[in-house]
Coordinates of C-alpha atoms and ligand atoms in Angstrom, one line a residue:
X1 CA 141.9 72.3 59.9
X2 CA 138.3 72.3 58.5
X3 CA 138.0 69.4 55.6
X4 CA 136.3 70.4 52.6
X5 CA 136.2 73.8 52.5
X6 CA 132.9 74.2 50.4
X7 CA 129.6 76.3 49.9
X8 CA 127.8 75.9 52.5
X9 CA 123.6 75.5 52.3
X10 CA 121.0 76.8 54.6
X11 CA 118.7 74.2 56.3
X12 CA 115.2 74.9 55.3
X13 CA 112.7 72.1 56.4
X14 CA 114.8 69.1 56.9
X15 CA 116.8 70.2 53.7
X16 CA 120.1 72.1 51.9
X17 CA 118.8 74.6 50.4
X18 CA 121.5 76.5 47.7
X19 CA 121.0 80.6 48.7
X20 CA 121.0 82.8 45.8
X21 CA 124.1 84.5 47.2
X22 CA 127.3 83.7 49.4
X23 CA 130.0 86.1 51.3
X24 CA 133.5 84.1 51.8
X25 CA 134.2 83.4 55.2
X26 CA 137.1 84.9 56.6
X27 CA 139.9 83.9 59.4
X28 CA 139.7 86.3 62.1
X29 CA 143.5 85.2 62.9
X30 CA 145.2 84.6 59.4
X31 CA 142.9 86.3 56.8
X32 CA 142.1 83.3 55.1
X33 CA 139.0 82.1 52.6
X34 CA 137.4 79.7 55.5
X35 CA 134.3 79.2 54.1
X36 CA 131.5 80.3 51.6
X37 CA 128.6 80.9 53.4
X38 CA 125.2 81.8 52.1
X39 CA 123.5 85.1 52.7
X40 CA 119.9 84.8 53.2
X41 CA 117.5 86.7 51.3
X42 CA 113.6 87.6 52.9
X43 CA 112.2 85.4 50.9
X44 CA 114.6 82.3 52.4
X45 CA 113.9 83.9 56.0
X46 CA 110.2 83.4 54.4
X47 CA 110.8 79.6 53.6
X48 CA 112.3 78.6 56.7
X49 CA 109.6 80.6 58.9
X50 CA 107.1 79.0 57.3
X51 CA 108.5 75.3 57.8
X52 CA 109.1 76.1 61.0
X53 CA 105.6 76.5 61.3
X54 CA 104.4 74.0 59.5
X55 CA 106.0 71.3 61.9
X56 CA 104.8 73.0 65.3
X57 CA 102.0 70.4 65.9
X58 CA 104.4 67.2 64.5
X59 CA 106.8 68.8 67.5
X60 CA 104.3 69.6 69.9
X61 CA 102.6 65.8 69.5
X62 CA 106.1 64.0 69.7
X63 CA 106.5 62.0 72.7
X64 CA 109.0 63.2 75.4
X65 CA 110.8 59.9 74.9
X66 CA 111.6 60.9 71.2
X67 CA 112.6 64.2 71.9
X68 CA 115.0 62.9 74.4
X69 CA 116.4 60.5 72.1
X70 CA 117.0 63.0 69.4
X71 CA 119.1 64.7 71.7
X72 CA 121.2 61.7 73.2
X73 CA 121.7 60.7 69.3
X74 CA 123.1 64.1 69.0
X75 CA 124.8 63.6 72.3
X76 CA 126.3 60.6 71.1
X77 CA 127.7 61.9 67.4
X78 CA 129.1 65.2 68.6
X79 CA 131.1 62.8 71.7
X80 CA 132.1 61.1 68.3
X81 CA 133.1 63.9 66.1
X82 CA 134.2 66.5 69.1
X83 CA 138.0 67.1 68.0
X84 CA 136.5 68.1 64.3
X85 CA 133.9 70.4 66.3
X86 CA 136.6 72.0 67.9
X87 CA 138.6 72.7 64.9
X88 CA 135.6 74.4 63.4
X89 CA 135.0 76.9 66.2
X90 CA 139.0 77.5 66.4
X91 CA 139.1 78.4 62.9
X92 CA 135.9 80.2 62.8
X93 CA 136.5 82.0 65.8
X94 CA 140.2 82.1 66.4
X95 CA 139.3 80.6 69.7
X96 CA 142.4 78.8 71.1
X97 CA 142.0 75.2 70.7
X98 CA 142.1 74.3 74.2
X99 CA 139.2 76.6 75.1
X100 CA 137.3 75.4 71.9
X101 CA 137.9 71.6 72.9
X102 CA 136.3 72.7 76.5
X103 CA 133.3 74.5 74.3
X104 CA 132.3 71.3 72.7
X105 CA 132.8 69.2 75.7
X106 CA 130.3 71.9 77.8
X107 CA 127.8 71.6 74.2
X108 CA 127.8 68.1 75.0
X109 CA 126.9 68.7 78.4
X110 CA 124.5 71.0 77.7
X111 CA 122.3 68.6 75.4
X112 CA 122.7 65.6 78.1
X113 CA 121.3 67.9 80.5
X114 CA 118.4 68.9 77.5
X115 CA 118.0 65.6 76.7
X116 CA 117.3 64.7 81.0
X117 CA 114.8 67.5 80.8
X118 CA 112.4 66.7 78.0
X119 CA 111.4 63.8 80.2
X120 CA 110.9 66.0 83.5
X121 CA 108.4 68.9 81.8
X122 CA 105.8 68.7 84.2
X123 CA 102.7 70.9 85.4
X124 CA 101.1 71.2 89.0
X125 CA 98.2 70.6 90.7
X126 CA 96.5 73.4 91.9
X127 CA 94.1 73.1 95.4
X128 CA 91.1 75.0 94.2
X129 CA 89.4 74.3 97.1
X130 CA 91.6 76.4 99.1
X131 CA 89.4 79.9 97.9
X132 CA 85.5 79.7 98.5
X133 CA 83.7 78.4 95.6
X134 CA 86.7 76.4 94.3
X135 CA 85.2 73.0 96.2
X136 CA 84.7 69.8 93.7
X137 CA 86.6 70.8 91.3
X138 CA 90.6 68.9 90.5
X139 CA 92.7 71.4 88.3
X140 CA 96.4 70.8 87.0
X141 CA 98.9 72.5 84.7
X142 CA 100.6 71.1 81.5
X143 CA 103.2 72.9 79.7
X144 CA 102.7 73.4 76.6
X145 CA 105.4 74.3 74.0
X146 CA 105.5 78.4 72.9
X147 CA 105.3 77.4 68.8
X148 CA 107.9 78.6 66.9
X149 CA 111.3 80.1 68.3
X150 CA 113.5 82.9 66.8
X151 CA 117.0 81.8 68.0
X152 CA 119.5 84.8 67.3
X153 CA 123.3 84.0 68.6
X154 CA 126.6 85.4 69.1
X155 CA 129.9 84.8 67.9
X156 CA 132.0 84.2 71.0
X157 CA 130.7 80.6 72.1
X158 CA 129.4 79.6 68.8
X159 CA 128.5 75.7 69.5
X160 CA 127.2 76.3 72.9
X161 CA 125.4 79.1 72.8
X162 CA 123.3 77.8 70.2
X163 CA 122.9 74.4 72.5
X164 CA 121.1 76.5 75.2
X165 CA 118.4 77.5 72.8
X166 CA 118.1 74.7 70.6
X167 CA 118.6 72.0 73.4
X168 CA 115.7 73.5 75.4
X169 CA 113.6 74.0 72.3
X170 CA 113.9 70.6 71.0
X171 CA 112.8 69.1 74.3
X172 CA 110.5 71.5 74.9
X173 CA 108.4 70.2 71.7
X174 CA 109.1 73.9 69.8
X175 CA 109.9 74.4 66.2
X176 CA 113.2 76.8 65.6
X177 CA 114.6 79.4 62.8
X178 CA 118.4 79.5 64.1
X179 CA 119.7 82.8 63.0
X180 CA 124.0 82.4 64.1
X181 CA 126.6 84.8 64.2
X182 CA 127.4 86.2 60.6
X183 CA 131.5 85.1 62.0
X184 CA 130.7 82.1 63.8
X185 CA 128.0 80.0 61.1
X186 CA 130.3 76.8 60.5
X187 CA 129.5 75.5 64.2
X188 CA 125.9 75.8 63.7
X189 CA 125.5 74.6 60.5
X190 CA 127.3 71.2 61.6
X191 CA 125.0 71.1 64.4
X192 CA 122.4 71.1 61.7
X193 CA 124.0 67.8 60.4
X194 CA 124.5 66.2 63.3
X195 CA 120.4 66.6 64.2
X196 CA 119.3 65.6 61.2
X197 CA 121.2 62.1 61.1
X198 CA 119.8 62.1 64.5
X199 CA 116.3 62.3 63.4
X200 CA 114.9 65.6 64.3
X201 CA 111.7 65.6 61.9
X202 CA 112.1 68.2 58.9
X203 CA 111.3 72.0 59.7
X204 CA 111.9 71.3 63.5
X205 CA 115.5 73.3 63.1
X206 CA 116.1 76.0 60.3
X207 CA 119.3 77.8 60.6
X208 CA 119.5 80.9 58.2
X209 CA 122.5 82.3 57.8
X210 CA 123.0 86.2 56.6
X211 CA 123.1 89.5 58.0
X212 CA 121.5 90.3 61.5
X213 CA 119.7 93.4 59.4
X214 CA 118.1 91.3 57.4
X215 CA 117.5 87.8 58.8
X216 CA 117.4 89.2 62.2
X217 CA 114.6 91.8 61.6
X218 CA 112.7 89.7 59.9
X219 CA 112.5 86.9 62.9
X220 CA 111.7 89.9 65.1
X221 CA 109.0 91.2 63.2
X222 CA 107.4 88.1 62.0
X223 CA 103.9 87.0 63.8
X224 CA 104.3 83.4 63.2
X225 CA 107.1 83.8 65.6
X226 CA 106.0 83.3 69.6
X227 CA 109.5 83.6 71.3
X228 CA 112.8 85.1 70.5
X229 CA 115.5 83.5 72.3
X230 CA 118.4 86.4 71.7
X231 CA 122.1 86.6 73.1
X232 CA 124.1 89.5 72.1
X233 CA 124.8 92.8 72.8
X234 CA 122.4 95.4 74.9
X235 CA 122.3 97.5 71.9
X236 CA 120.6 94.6 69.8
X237 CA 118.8 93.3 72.3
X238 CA 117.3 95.9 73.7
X239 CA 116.2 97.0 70.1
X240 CA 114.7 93.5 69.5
X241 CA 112.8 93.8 72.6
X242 CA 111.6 97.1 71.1
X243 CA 110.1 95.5 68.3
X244 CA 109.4 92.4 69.3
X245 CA 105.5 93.3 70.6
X246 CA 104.0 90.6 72.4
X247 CA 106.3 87.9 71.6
X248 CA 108.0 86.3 74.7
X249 CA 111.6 87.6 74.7
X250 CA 114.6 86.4 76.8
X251 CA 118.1 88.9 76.3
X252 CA 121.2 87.5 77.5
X253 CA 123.5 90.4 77.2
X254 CA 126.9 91.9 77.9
X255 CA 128.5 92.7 81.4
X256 CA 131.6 94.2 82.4
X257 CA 131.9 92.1 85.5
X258 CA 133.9 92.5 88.6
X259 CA 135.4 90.7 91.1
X260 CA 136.1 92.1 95.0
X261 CA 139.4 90.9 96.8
X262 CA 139.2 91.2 100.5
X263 CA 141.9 91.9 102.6
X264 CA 143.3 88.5 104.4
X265 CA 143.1 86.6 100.8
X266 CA 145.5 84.6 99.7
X267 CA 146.7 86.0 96.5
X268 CA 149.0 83.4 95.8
X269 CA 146.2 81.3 95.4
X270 CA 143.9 83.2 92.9
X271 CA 146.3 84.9 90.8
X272 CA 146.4 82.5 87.5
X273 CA 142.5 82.1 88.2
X274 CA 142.0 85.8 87.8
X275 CA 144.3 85.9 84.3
X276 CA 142.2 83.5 83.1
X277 CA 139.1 84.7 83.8
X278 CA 140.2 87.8 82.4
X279 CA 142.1 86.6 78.9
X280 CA 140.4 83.7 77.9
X281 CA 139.3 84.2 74.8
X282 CA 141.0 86.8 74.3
X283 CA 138.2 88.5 76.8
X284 CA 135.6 87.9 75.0
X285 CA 133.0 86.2 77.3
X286 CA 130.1 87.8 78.5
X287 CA 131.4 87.4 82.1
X288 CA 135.0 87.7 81.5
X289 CA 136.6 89.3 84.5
X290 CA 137.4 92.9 83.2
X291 CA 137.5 95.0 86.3
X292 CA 139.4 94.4 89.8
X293 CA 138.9 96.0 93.2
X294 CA 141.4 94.7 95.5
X295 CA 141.9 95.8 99.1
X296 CA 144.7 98.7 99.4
X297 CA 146.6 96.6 101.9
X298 CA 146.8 93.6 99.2
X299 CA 146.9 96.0 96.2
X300 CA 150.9 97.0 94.8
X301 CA 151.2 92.8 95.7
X302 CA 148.3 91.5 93.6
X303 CA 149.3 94.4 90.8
X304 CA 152.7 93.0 90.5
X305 CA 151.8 89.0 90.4
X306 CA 148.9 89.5 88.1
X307 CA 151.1 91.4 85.8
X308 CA 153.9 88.6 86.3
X309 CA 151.5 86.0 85.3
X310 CA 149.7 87.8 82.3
X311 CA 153.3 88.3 81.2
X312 CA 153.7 83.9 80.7
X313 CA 150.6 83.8 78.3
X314 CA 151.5 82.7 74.7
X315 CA 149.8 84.6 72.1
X316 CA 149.3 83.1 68.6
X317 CA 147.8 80.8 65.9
X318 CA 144.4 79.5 67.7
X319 CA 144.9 76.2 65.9
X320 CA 148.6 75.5 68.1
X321 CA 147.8 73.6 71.5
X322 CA 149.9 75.9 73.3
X323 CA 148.6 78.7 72.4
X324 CA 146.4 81.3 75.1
X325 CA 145.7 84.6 73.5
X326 CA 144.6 84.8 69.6
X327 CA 143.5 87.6 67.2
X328 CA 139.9 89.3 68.5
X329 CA 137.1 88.3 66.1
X330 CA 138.0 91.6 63.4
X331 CA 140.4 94.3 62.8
X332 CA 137.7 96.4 63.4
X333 CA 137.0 94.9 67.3
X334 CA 140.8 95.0 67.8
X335 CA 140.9 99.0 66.7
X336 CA 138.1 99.7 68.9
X337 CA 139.6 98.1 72.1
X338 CA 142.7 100.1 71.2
X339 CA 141.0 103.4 71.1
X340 CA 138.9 102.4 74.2
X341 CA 143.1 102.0 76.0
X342 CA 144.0 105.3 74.6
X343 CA 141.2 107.1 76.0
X344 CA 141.9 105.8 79.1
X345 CA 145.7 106.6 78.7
X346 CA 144.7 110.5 78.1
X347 CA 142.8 110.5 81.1
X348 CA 146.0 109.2 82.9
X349 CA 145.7 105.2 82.8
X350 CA 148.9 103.4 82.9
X351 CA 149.1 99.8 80.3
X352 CA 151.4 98.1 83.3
X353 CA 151.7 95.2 80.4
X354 CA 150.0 95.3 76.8
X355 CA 148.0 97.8 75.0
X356 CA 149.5 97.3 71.5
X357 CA 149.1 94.5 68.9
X358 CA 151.9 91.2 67.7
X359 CA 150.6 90.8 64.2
X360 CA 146.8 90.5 64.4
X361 CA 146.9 89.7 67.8
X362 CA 146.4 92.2 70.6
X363 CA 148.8 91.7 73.3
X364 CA 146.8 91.2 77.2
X365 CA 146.7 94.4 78.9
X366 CA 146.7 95.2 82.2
X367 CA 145.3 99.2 82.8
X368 CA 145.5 101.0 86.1
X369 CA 144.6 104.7 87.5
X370 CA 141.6 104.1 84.9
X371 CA 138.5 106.9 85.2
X372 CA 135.7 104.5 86.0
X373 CA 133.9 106.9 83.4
X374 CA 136.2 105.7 80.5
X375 CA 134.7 103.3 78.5
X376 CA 136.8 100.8 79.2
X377 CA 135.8 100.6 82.4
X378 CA 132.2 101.5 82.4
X379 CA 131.5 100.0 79.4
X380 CA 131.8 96.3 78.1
X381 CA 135.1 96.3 77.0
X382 CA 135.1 92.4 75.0
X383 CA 139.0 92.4 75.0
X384 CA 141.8 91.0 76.5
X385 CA 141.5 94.0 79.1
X386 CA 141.0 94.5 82.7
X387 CA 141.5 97.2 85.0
X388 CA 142.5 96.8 88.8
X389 CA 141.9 99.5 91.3
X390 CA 142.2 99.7 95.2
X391 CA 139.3 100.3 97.6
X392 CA 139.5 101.1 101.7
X393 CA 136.0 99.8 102.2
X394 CA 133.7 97.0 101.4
X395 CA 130.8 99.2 101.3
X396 CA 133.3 101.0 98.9
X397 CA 133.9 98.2 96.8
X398 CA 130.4 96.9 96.4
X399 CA 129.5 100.6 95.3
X400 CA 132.3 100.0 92.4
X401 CA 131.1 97.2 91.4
X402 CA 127.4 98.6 91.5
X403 CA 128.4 101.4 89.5
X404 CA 127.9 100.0 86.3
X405 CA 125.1 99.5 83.6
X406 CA 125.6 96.0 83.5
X407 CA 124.5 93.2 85.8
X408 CA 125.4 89.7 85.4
X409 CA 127.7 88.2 87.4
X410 CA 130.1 89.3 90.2
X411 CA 132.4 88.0 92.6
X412 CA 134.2 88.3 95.9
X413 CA 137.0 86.6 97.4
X414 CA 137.2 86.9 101.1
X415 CA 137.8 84.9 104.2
X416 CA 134.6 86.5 106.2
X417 CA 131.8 84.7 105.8
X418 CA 129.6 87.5 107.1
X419 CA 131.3 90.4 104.5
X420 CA 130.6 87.4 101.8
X421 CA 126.8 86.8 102.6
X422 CA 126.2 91.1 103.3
X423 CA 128.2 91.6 99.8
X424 CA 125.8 89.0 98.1
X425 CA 122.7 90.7 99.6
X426 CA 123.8 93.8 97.9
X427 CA 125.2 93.1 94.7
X428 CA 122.9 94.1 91.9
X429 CA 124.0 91.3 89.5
X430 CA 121.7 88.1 88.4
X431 CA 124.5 85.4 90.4
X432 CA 127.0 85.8 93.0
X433 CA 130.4 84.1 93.5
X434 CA 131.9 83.8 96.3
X435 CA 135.7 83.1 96.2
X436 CA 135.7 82.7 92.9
X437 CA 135.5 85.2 89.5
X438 CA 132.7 85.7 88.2
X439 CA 133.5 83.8 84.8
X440 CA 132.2 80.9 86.0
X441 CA 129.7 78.8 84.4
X442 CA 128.4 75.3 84.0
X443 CA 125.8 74.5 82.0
X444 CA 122.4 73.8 84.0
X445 CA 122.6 76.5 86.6
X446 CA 120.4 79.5 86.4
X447 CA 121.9 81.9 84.1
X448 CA 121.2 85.6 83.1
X449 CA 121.1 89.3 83.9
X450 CA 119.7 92.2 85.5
X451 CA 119.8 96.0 84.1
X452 CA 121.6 96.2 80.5
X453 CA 122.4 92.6 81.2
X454 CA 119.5 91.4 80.1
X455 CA 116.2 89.4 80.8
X456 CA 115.4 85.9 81.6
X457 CA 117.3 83.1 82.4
X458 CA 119.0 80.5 80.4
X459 CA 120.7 76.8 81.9
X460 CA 118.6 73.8 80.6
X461 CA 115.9 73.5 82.9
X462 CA 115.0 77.6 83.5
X463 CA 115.4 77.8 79.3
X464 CA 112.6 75.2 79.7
X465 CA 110.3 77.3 81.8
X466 CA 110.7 80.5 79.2
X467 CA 109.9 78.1 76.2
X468 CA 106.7 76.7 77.8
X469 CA 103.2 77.9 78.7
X470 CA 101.4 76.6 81.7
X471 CA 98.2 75.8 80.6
X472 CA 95.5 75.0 83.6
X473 CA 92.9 72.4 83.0
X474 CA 90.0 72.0 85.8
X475 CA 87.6 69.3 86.1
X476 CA 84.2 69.9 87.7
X477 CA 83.0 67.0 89.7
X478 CA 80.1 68.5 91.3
Ligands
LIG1 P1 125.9 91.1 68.4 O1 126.6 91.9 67.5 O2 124.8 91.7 69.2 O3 125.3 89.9 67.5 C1 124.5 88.9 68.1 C2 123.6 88.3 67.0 O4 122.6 89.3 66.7 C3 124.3 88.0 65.7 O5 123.8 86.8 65.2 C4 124.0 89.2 64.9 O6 124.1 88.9 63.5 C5 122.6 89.4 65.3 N1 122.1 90.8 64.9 C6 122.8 91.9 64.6 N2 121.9 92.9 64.3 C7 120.7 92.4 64.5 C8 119.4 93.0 64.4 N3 119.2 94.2 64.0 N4 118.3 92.2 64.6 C9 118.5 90.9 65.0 N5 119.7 90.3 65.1 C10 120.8 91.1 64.9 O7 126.8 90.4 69.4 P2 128.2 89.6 69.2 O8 129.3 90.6 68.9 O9 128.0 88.5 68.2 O10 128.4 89.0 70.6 C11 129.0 89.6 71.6 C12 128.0 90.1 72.6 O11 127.2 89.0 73.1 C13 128.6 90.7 73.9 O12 127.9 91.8 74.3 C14 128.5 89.6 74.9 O13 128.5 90.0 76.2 C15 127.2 89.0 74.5 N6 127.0 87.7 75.1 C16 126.2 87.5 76.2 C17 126.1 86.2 76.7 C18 125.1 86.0 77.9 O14 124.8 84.8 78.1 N7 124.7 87.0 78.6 C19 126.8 85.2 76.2 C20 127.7 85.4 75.2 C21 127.8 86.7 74.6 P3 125.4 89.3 62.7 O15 126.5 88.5 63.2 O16 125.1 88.9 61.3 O17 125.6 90.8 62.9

């Protein structure tokens, strides 16, 4: 459980800062008072934009050895205090504890590697001689830190999501106002705590917590702001990259990725893979595994032992070890998913296993004869969903998986190395797995979309890149 349930403070240069008003903090799974967490007003949004800054040039000046040790320190406490991290994003989130415990150990990760980078940032030297004119003259790159950084992040991976922005930023020399999921602030907010004992000098990290209307907007609007780090939904994103004018903006958005299973696989082998890729929390990961396009030949087979498997999974209380499946972040989420299955279900969908709720948590469902126009398909469904469905053809299949909005990840299983490389040349996603689902991630590999999916990429060392300038210096010797 979390200790000391209190009212919690927004961090406005290097300090707690009581907000004029609080909303309770609610369990997603059990409906309980969590939390009381403040509500920023504009003029706190105001405070901590301006403190951010304030300490640009104190970042920008630090020594790359400092900002590395900030984050080992960090590093070093959150190794220390991980099973009371995990508790926080389990409550918060209703994230089964297993999978929380494996979010703070990849947040750990994720700062090591941060840490590793600031001492890397490096620029170039650039052969001006090679054009006419250019001779006598040396010229390099540095990389500058951006300035200040909107962070704006989601619920589902509370702790780590808010690592890949603030890792990079820190050892990039920027300044940050940390806007976190209205859901999900607990995890940040300890962050917070853990990088100030570390030593991270005031105004470097503001996190403001309150609605995405309000605090959001105003991190997207403001001109002191240079960068807005944003994962989310498209429909936010692409609205902040609307507004956001000339600010740099990276989007890492929603998917509902695929996976292709070639006849001559083992299925035997990739079954309890593909359940988890598909119901690990609950679904709701930007790359969980939602739809399947299995070979005819292999299809009634994999149907049935997928369905068998989904079947063992043991839904419940997030906090209880054993536990797979938990409650979806709100009511509201769970309604929506619901609606999205009986939509498909008019159109003549079958739920071979799920589709209705156990108390507040909404059982794993397995949907086939789906439209691929029904939302649940075509859309992201962010649910403990995913729909199988057969294909004759690679070409075929690709085309499926293609035919989709979205484009983050994807994956195919097959034995043929020459249907894997031709089926990597043509999916339209921003990374390709082969023989394995696409819910796959570790934390310093490139990492990011392509059409609603979103812009940019994220993983320590490409998050790096986006939060730098290069700035070229040339000496003239002649
Ligand atoms: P969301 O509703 O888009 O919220 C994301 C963040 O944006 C929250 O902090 C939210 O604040 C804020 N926000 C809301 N309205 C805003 C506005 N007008 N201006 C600025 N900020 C605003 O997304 P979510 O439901 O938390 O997360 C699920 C989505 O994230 C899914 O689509 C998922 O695929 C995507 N995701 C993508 C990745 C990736 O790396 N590609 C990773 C994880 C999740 P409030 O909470 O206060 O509304």
């Amino acid at each position: 459980m979390i200790k000391n349930i209190t009212k919690k403070k927004l961090l406005i240069n290097g300090q707690w800062v009581e907000a004029k008003e609080h909303t309770s903090l609610i369990s997603p799974f059990n409906g309980e008072i969590i939390g009381e967490i403040p509500v920023a007003s504009l003029e706190e949004v105001e405070l901590a934009i301006q403190a951010a800054d304030q300490a640009r040039e104190t970042m920008a000046k630090m020594p790359a050895h400092q900002r590395s040790a900030i984050l080992e320190k960090l590093v070093t406490s959150l190794t220390e205090r991980a099973e009371e991290a995990a508790n926080i994003i389990a409550t918060e989130a209703a994230k089964p504890i297993e999978a929380a415990r494996i979010e703070v150990a990849r947040t750990i990760q994720t700062y090591k590697f941060a840490a590793e980078e600031a001492r890397k940032i490096s620029g170039e030297t650039v052969p001006l001689d090679a054009a006419p004119g250019g001779e006598g003259r040396i010229a390099f790159t540095v990389r500058e830190p951006v300035g200040v950084i909107g962070a704006i992040t989601p619920f589902n991976f509370p702790m780590n999501l808010v690592a890949h922005k603030i890792g990079p930023a820190i050892a990039t020399g920027n300044t940050v106002v940390l806007k976190p999921a209205s859901q999900t602030p607990l995890s940040a907010l300890f962050i917070g705590e853990l990088l100030l004992e570390a030593g991270l000098p005031n105004g470097a990290l503001n996190i403001i917590t309150g609605s995405g209307s309000v605090v959001g907007e105003k991190i997207t609007n403001d001109q002191r702001i240079n960068m807005i780090t944003f994962t989310g939904s498209p429909a936010v994103g692409i609205g902040i990259r609307n507004k956001a004018g000339l600010k740099r903006v990276t989007l890492e958005l929603g998917s509902n990725s695929a996976v292709i299973i070639d006849e001559g696989v083992n299925i035997e082998k990739i079954i309890k893979r593909c359940v988890n890729g598909a119901f690990s929390f609950q679904g709701q990961v930007c790359i969980s595994l939602q739809r399947v396009y299995v070979h005819e030949n292999l299809y009634d087979s994999f149907v049935e032992k997928f369905v068998d498997e989904t079947k063992k999974l043991k839904l419940g209380d997030p906090l209880n070890s054993s536990t797979d499946v938990s409650a979806l972040i709100s009511p509201k989420e769970t309604e929506r998913v619901l609606d999205w299955i009986k939509e498909a279900q008019l159109g003549g969908a079958e739920a071979l296993t799920g589709g209705i709720t156990e108390g507040s948590v909404l059982q794993p469902t397995v949907l086939v004869n789906v439209k691929p126009k029904n939302k649940i398909s075509c859309q992201e469904a962010f649910g403990p969903i995913v729909v199988i469905d057969k294909f004759g053809s690679i070409d075929q299949a690709v085309e499926m998986v293609n035919d989709s909005r979205f484009g983050l990840q994807a994956g195919i299983y097959t034995e043929n190395i020459h249907t894997a490389l031709n089926v990597a040349e043509k999916l339209h996603v921003g990374g390709v797995l082969i023989n394995d689902i696409p819910t796959f991630r570790v934390d310093n590999m490139p990492y990011g979309g392509v059409k609603e999916s979103g812009m940019g990429r994220e993983g320590i060392k490409y998050a790096v890149e986006e939060m730098t300038e290069p700035k070229l210096i040339i000496i003239n010797r002649n």
